[in-house]
mmCIF file of C-alpha atoms in Angstrom:
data_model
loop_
_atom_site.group_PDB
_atom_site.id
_atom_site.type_symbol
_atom_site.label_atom_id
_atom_site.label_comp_id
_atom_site.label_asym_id
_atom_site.label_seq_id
_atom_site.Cartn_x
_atom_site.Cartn_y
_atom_site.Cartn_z
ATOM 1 C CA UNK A 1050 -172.022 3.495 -74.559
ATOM 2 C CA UNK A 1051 -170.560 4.027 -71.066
ATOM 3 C CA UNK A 1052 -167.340 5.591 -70.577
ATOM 4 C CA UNK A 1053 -166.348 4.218 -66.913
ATOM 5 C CA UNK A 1054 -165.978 0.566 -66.444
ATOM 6 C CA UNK A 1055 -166.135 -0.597 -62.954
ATOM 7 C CA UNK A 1056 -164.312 -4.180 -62.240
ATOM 8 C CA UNK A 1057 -164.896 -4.828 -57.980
ATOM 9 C CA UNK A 1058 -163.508 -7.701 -56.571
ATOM 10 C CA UNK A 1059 -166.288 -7.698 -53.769
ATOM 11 C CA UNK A 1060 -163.984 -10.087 -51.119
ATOM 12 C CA UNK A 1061 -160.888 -8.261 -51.295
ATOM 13 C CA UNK A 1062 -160.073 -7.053 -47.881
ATOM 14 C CA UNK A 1063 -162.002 -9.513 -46.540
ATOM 15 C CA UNK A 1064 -165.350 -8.476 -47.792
ATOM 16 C CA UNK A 1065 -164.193 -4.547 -47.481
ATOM 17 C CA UNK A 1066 -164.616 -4.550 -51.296
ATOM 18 C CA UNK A 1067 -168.245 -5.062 -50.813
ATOM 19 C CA UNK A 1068 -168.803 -2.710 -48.407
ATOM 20 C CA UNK A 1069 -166.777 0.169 -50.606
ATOM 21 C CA UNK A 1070 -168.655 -0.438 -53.708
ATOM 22 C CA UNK A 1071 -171.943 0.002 -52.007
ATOM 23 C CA UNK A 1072 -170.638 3.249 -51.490
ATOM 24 C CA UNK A 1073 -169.552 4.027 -54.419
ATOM 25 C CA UNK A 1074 -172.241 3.029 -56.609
ATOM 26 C CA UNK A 1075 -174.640 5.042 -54.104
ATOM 27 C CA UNK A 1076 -172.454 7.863 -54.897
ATOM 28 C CA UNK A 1077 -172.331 7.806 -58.337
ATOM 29 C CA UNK A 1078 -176.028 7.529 -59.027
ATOM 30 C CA UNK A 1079 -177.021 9.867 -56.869
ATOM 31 C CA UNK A 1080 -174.799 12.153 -59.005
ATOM 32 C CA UNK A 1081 -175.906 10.729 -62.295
ATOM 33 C CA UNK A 1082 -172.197 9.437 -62.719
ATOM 34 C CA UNK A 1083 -172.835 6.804 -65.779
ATOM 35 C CA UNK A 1084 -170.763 3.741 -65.833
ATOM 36 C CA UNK A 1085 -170.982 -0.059 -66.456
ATOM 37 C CA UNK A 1086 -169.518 -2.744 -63.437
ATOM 38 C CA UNK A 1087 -168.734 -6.197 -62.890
ATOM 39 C CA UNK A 1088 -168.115 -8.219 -60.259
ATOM 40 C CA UNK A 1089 -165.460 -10.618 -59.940
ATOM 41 C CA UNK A 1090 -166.739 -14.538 -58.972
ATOM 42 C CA UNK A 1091 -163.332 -16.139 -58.404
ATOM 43 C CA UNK A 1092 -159.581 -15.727 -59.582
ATOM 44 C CA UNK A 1093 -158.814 -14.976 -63.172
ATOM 45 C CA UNK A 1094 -162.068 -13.262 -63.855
ATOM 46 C CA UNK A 1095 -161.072 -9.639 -63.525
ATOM 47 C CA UNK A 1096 -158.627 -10.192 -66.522
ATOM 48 C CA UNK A 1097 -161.264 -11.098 -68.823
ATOM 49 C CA UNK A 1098 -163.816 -8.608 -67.436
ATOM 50 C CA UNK A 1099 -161.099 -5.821 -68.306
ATOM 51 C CA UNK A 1100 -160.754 -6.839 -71.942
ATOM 52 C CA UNK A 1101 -164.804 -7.096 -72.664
ATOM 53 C CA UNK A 1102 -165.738 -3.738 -70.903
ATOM 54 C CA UNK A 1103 -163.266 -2.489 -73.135
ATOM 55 C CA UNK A 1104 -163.778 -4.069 -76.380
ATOM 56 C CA UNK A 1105 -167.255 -5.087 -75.980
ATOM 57 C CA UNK A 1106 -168.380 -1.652 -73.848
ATOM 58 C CA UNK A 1107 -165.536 0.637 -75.231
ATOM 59 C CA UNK A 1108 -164.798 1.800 -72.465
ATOM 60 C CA UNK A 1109 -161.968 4.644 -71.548
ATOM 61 C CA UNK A 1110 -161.626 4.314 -68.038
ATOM 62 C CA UNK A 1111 -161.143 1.154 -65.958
ATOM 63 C CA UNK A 1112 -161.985 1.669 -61.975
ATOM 64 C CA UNK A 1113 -160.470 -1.213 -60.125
ATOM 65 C CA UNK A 1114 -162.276 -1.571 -56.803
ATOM 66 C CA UNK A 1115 -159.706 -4.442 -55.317
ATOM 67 C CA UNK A 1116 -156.703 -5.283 -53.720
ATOM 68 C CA UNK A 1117 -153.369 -5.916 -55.757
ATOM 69 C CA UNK A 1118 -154.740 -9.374 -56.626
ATOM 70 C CA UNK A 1119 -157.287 -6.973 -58.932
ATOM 71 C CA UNK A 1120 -154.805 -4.809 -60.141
ATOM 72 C CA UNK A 1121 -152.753 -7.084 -61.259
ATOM 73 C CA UNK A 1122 -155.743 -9.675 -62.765
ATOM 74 C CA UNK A 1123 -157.033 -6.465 -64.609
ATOM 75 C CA UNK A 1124 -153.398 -5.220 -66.013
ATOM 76 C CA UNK A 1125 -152.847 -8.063 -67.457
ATOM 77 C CA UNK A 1126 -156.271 -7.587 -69.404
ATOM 78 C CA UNK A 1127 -155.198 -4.339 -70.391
ATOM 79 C CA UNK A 1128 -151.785 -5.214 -71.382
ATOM 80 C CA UNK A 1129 -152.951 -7.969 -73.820
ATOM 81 C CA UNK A 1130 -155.124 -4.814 -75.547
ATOM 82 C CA UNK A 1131 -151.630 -3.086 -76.051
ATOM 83 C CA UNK A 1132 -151.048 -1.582 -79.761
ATOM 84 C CA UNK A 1133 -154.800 -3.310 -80.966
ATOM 85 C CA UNK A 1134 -156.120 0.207 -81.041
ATOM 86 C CA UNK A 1135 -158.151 -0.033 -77.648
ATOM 87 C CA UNK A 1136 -157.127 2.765 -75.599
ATOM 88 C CA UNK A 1137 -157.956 2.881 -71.636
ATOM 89 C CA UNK A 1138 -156.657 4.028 -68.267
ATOM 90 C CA UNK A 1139 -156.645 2.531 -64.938
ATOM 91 C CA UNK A 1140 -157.922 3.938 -61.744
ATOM 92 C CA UNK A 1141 -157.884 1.927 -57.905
ATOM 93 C CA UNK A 1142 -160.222 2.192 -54.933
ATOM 94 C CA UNK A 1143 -157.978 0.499 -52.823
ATOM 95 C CA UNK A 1144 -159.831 -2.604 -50.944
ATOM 96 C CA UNK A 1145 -157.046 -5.080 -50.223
ATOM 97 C CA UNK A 1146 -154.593 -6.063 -47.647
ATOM 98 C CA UNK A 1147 -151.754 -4.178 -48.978
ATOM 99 C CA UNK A 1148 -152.388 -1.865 -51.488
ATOM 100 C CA UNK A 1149 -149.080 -1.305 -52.290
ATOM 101 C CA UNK A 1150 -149.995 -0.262 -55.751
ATOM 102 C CA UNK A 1151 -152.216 2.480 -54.584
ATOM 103 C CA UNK A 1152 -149.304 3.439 -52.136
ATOM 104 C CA UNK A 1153 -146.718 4.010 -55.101
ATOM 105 C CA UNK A 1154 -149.343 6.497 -56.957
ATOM 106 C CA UNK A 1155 -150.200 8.246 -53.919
ATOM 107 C CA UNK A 1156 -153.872 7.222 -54.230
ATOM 108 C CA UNK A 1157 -156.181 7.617 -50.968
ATOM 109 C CA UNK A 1158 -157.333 5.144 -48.312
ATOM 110 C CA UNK A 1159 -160.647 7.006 -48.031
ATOM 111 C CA UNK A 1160 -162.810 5.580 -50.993
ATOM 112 C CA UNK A 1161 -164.572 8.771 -51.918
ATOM 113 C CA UNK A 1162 -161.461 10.098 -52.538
ATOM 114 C CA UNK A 1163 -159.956 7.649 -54.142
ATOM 115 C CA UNK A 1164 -163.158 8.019 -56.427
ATOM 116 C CA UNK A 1165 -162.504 12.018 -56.968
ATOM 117 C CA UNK A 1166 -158.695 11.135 -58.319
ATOM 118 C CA UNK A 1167 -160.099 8.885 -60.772
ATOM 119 C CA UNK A 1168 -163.085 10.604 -61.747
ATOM 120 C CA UNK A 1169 -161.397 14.132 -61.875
ATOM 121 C CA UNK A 1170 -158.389 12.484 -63.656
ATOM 122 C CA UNK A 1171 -155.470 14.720 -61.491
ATOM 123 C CA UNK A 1172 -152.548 13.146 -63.048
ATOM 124 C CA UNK A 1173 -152.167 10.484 -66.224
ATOM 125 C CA UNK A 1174 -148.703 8.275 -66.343
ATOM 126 C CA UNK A 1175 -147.732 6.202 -68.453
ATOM 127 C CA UNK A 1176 -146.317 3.097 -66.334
ATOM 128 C CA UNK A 1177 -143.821 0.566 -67.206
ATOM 129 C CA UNK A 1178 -145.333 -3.353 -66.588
ATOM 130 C CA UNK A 1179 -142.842 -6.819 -65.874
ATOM 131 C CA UNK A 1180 -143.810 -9.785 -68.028
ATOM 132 C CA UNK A 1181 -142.325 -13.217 -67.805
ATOM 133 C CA UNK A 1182 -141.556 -16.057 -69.907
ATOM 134 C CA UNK A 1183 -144.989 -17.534 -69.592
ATOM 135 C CA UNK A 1184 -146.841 -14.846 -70.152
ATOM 136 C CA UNK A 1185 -147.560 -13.638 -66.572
ATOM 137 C CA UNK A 1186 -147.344 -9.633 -66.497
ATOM 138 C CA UNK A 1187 -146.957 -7.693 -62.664
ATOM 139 C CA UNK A 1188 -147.330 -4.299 -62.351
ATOM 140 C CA UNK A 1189 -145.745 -4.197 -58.762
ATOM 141 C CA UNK A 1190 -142.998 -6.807 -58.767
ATOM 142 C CA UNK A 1191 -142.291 -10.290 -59.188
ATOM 143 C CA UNK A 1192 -140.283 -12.451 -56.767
ATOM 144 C CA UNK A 1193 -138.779 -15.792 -56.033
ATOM 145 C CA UNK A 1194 -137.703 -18.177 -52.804
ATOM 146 C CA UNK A 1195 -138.416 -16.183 -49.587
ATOM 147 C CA UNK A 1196 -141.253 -13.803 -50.626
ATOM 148 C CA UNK A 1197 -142.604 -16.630 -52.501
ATOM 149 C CA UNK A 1198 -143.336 -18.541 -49.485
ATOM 150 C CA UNK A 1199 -144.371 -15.513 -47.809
ATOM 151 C CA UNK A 1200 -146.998 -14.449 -49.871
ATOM 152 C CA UNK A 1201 -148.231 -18.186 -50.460
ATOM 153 C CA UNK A 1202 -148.470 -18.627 -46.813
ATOM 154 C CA UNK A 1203 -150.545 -15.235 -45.986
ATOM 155 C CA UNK A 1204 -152.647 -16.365 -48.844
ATOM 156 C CA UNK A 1205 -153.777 -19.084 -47.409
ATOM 157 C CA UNK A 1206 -153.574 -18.047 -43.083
ATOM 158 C CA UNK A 1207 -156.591 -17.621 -41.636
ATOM 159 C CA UNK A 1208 -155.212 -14.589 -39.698
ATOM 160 C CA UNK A 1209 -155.007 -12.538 -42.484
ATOM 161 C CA UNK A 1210 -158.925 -12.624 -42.330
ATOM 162 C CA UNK A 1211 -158.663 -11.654 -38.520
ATOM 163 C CA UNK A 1212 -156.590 -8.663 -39.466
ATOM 164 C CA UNK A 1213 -158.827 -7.786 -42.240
ATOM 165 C CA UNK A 1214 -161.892 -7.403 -40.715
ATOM 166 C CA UNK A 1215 -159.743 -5.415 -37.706
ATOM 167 C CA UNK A 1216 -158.017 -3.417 -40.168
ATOM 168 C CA UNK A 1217 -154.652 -4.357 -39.576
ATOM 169 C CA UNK A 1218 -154.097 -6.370 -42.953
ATOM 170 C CA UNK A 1219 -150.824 -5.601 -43.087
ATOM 171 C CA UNK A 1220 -149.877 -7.472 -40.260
ATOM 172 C CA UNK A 1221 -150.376 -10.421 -41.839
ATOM 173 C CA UNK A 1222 -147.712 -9.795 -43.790
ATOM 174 C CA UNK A 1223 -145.339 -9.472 -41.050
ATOM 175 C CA UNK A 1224 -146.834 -12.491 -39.114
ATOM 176 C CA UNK A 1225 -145.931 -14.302 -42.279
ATOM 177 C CA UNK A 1226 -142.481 -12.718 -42.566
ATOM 178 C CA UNK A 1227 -141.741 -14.319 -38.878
ATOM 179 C CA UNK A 1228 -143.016 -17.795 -39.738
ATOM 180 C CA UNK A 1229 -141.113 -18.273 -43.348
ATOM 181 C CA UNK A 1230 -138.299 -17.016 -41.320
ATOM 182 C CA UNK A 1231 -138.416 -19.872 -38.902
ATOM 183 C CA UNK A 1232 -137.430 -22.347 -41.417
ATOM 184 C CA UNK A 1233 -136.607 -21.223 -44.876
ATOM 185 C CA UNK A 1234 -133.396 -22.928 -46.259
ATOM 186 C CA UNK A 1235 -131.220 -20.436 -48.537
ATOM 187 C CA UNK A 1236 -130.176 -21.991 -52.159
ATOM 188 C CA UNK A 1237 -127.690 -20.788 -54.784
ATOM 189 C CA UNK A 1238 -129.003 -19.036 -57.611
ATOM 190 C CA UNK A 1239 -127.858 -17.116 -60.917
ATOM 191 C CA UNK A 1240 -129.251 -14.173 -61.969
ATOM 192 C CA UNK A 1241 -128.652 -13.025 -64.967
ATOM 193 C CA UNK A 1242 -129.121 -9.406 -65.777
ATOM 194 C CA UNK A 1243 -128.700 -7.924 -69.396
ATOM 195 C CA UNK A 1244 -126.316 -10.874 -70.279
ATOM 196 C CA UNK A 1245 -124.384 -10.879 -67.241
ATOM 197 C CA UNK A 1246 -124.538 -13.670 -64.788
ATOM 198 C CA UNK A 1247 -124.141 -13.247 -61.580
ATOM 199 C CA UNK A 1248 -123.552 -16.121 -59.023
ATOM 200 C CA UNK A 1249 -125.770 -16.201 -55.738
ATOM 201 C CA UNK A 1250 -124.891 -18.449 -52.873
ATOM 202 C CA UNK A 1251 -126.987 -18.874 -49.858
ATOM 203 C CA UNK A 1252 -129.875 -16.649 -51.832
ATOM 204 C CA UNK A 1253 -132.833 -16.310 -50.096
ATOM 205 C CA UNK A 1254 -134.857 -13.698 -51.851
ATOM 206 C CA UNK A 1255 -134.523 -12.198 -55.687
ATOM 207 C CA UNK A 1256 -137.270 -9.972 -56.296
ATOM 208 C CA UNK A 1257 -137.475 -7.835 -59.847
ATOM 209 C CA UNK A 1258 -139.559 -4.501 -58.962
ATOM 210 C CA UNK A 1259 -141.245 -1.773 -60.798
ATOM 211 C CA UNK A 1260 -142.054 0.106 -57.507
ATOM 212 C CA UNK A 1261 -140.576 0.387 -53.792
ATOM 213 C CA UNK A 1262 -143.362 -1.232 -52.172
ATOM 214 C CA UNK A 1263 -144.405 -5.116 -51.864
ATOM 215 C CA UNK A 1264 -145.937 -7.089 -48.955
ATOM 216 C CA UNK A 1265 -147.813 -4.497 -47.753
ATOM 217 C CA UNK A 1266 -145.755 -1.126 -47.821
ATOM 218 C CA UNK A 1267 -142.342 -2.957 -47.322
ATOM 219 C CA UNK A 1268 -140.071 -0.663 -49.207
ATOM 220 C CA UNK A 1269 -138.018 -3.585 -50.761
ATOM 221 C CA UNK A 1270 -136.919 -1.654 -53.583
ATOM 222 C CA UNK A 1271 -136.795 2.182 -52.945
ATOM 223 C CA UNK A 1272 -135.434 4.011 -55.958
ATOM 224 C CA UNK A 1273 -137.560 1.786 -57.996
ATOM 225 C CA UNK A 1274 -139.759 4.086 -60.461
ATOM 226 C CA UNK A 1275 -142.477 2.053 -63.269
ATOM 227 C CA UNK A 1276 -141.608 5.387 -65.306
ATOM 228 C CA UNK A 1277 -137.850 4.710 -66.423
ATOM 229 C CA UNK A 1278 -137.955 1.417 -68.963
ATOM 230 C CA UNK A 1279 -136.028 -0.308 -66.343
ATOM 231 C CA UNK A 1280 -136.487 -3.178 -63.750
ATOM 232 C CA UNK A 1281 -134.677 -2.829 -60.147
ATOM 233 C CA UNK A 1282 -133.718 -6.347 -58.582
ATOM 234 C CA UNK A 1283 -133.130 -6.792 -55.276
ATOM 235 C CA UNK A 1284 -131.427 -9.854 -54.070
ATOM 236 C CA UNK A 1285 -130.863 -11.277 -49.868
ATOM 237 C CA UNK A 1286 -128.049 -13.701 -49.475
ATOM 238 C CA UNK A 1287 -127.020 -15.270 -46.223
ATOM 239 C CA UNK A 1288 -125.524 -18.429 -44.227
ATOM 240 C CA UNK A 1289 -126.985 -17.705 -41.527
ATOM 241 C CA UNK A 1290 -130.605 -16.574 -40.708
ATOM 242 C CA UNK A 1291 -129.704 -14.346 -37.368
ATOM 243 C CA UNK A 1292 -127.554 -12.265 -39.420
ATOM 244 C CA UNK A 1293 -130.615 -11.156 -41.554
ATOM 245 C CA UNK A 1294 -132.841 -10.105 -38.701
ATOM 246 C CA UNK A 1295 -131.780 -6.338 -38.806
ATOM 247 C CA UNK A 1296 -133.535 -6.488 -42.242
ATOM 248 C CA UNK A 1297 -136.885 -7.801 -40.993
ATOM 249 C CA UNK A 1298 -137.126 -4.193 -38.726
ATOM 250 C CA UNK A 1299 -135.725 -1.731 -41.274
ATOM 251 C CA UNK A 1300 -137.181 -2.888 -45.193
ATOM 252 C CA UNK A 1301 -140.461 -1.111 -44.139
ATOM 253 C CA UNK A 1302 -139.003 2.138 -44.312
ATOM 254 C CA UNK A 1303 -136.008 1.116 -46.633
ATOM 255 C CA UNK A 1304 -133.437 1.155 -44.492
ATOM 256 C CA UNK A 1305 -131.974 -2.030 -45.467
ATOM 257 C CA UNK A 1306 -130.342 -0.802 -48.402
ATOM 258 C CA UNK A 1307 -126.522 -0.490 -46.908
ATOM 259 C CA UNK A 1308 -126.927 -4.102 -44.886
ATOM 260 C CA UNK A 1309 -123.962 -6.490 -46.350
ATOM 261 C CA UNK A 1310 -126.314 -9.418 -46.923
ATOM 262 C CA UNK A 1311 -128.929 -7.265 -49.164
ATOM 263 C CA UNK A 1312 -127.526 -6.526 -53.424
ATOM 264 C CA UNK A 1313 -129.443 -4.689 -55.988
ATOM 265 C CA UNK A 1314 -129.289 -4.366 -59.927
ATOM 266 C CA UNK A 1315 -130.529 -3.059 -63.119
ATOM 267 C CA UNK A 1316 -131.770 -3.873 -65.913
ATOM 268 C CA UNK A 1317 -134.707 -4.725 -68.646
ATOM 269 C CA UNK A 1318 -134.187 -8.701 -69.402
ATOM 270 C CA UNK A 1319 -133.660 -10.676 -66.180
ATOM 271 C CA UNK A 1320 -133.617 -14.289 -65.812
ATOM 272 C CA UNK A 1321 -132.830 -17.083 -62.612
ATOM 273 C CA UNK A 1322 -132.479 -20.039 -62.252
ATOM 274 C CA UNK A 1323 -132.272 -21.793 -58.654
ATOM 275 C CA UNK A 1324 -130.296 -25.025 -57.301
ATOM 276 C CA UNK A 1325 -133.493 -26.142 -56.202
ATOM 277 C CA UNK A 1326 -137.420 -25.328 -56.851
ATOM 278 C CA UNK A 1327 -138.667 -22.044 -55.287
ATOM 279 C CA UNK A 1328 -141.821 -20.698 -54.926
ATOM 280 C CA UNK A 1329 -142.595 -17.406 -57.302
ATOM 281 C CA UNK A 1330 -145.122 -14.491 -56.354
ATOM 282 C CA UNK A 1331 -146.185 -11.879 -58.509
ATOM 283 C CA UNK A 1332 -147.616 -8.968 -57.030
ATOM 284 C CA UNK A 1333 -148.717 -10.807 -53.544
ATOM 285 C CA UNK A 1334 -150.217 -13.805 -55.899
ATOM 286 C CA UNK A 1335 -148.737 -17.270 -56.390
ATOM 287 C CA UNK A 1336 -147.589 -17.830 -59.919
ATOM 288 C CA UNK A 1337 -145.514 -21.025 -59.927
ATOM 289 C CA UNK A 1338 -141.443 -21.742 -59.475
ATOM 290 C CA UNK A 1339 -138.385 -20.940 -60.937
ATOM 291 C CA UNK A 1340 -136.680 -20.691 -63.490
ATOM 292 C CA UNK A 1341 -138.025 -17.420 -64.424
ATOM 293 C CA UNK A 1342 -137.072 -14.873 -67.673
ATOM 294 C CA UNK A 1343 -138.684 -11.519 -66.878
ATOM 295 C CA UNK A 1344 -138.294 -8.578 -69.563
ATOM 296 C CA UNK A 1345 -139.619 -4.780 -68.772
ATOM 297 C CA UNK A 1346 -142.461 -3.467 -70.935
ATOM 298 C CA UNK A 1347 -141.936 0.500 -71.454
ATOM 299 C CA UNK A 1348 -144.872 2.486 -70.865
ATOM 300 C CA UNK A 1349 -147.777 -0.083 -71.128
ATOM 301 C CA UNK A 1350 -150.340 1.035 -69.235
ATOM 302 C CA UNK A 1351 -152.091 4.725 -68.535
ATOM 303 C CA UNK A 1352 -152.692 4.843 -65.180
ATOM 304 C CA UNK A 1353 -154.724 7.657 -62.914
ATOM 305 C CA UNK A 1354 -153.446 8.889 -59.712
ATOM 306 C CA UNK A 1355 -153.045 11.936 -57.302
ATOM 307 C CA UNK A 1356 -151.021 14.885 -58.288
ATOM 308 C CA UNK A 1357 -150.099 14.600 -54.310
ATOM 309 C CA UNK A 1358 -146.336 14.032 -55.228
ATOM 310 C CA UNK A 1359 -144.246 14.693 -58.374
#
């Protein structure tokens, strides 16, 4: 039996996922580090790699070598192992575009020591996960209308690839932001937050977060913690698109909090619906439209990172 599973997405980051784990696993066997990996083929697989290496393999430590695509593919597996005995934490390499997850537990860029925090263990938490209606679980946040577009659209851009390879990911992001911006029509909306509805007019973004971070260290959500049993919601209404440009400049470092057009909430059972269709997103991925119910899941998943902060 080996202890450390090892689940790399090898074109995350535009083939930077490849290059890390060559690293890694050069590392580890030249230190007689013991451990068990797969290699994810296309979208999906990482969820059903999580749930064999820990059933089949019994493994006690997952080591996500990925982007947030991963991380989120491989909570879910995790989360469907929840109260059948199997017990398991998470560790990240970050590889991706954003790696906003490995931003909100202070994980490191530089691979080798990402590897150290998860080997070394420096800090367990027990973090809260969102699940929706369908059955979809995020560990960073799910959203609906603007960032929904957003993140379909870098998805697909072939200048997220450029930035990649230049390492300036996260500018595709922002070159995203600008586009969607061009042309994306608000629509009302209700939210409804622990049984109180709230009409949205002219809504052009609700996301529900369990961390500040989204879109590639965008600080949408900045008292946001995946360690309180609660969901923060964050909601952008506007008429009129010019009004909502000060927002574009100052959600990176969460300075967008006091702007008139920008709302938040609390709570742990959200739902919306929308006047019209709109694209959903959960953490960076696509995951259909609205309507959406969302519900917070206390303390589902053991995760490892630095002892850096708090």
């Amino acid at each position: 039996m080996k202890s450390i599973g090892i689940i790399v997405n090898p074109l995350s980051g535009d083939g930077r996922g490849s290059i890390i784990w060559r690293e890694i696993a050069t590392y580890l066997q030249s230190n007689h580090i013991s451990y068990i990996s797969k290699l994810t083929t296309k979208a999906g697989e990482a969820t059903q790699h999580a749930i064999t290496l820990v059933k089949e393999h019994e493994v006690v430590k997952l080591i996500v070598i990925g982007g947030d695509g991963t991380i989120h593919e491989v909570a879910g597996g995790l989360s469907q192992l929840k109260n059948t005995g199997f017990s398991c934490s998470l560790a990240v390499i970050p590889a991706g575009t954003g790696n906003d997850f490995a931003k909100a537990y202070d994980i490191p860029t530089n691979p080798l020591k990402a590897l150290d925090v998860a080997l070394s263990e420096t800090k367990k938490v027990q973090i809260d996960i969102l699940r929706a209606n369908n059955g979809m679980i995020a560990v960073n946040s799910i959203g609906a209308g603007f960032d929904g577009m957003v993140a379909k659209q870098t998805n697909e851009a072939s200048y997220k690839k450029i930035f990649n390879r230049i390492g300036l990911g996260r500018l595709s992001y922002f070159l995203s932001i600008l586009r969607v911006f061009a042309t994306y029509q608000p629509c009302t909306a209700w939210l409804e937050v622990d049984g109180t509805v709230h009409e949205l007019p002219d809504m052009w973004l609700t996301a529900v977060a369990n961390i500040p971070f989204y879109g590639g260290s965008i600080q949408i959500c900045p008292a946001a913690s995946p360690h309180d049993g609660i969901a923060d919601i964050v909601v952008i209404q506007s008429r009129g698109r010019f009004r909502l440009l000060p927002i574009l400049f100052t959600v990176y470092q969460g300075k967008h909090t006091k702007h008139p057009a920008v709302s938040f909430y609390k709570g742990t059972s959200i739902s919306l619906r929308t006047q019209t269709s709109l694209l959903v997103q959960a953490d960076g991925e696509f995951a259909g439209s609205t309507p959406l119910q969302i519900e917070i899941v206390p303390s589902a998943i053991t995760v490892i990172r630095s002892a850096l902060k708090g």
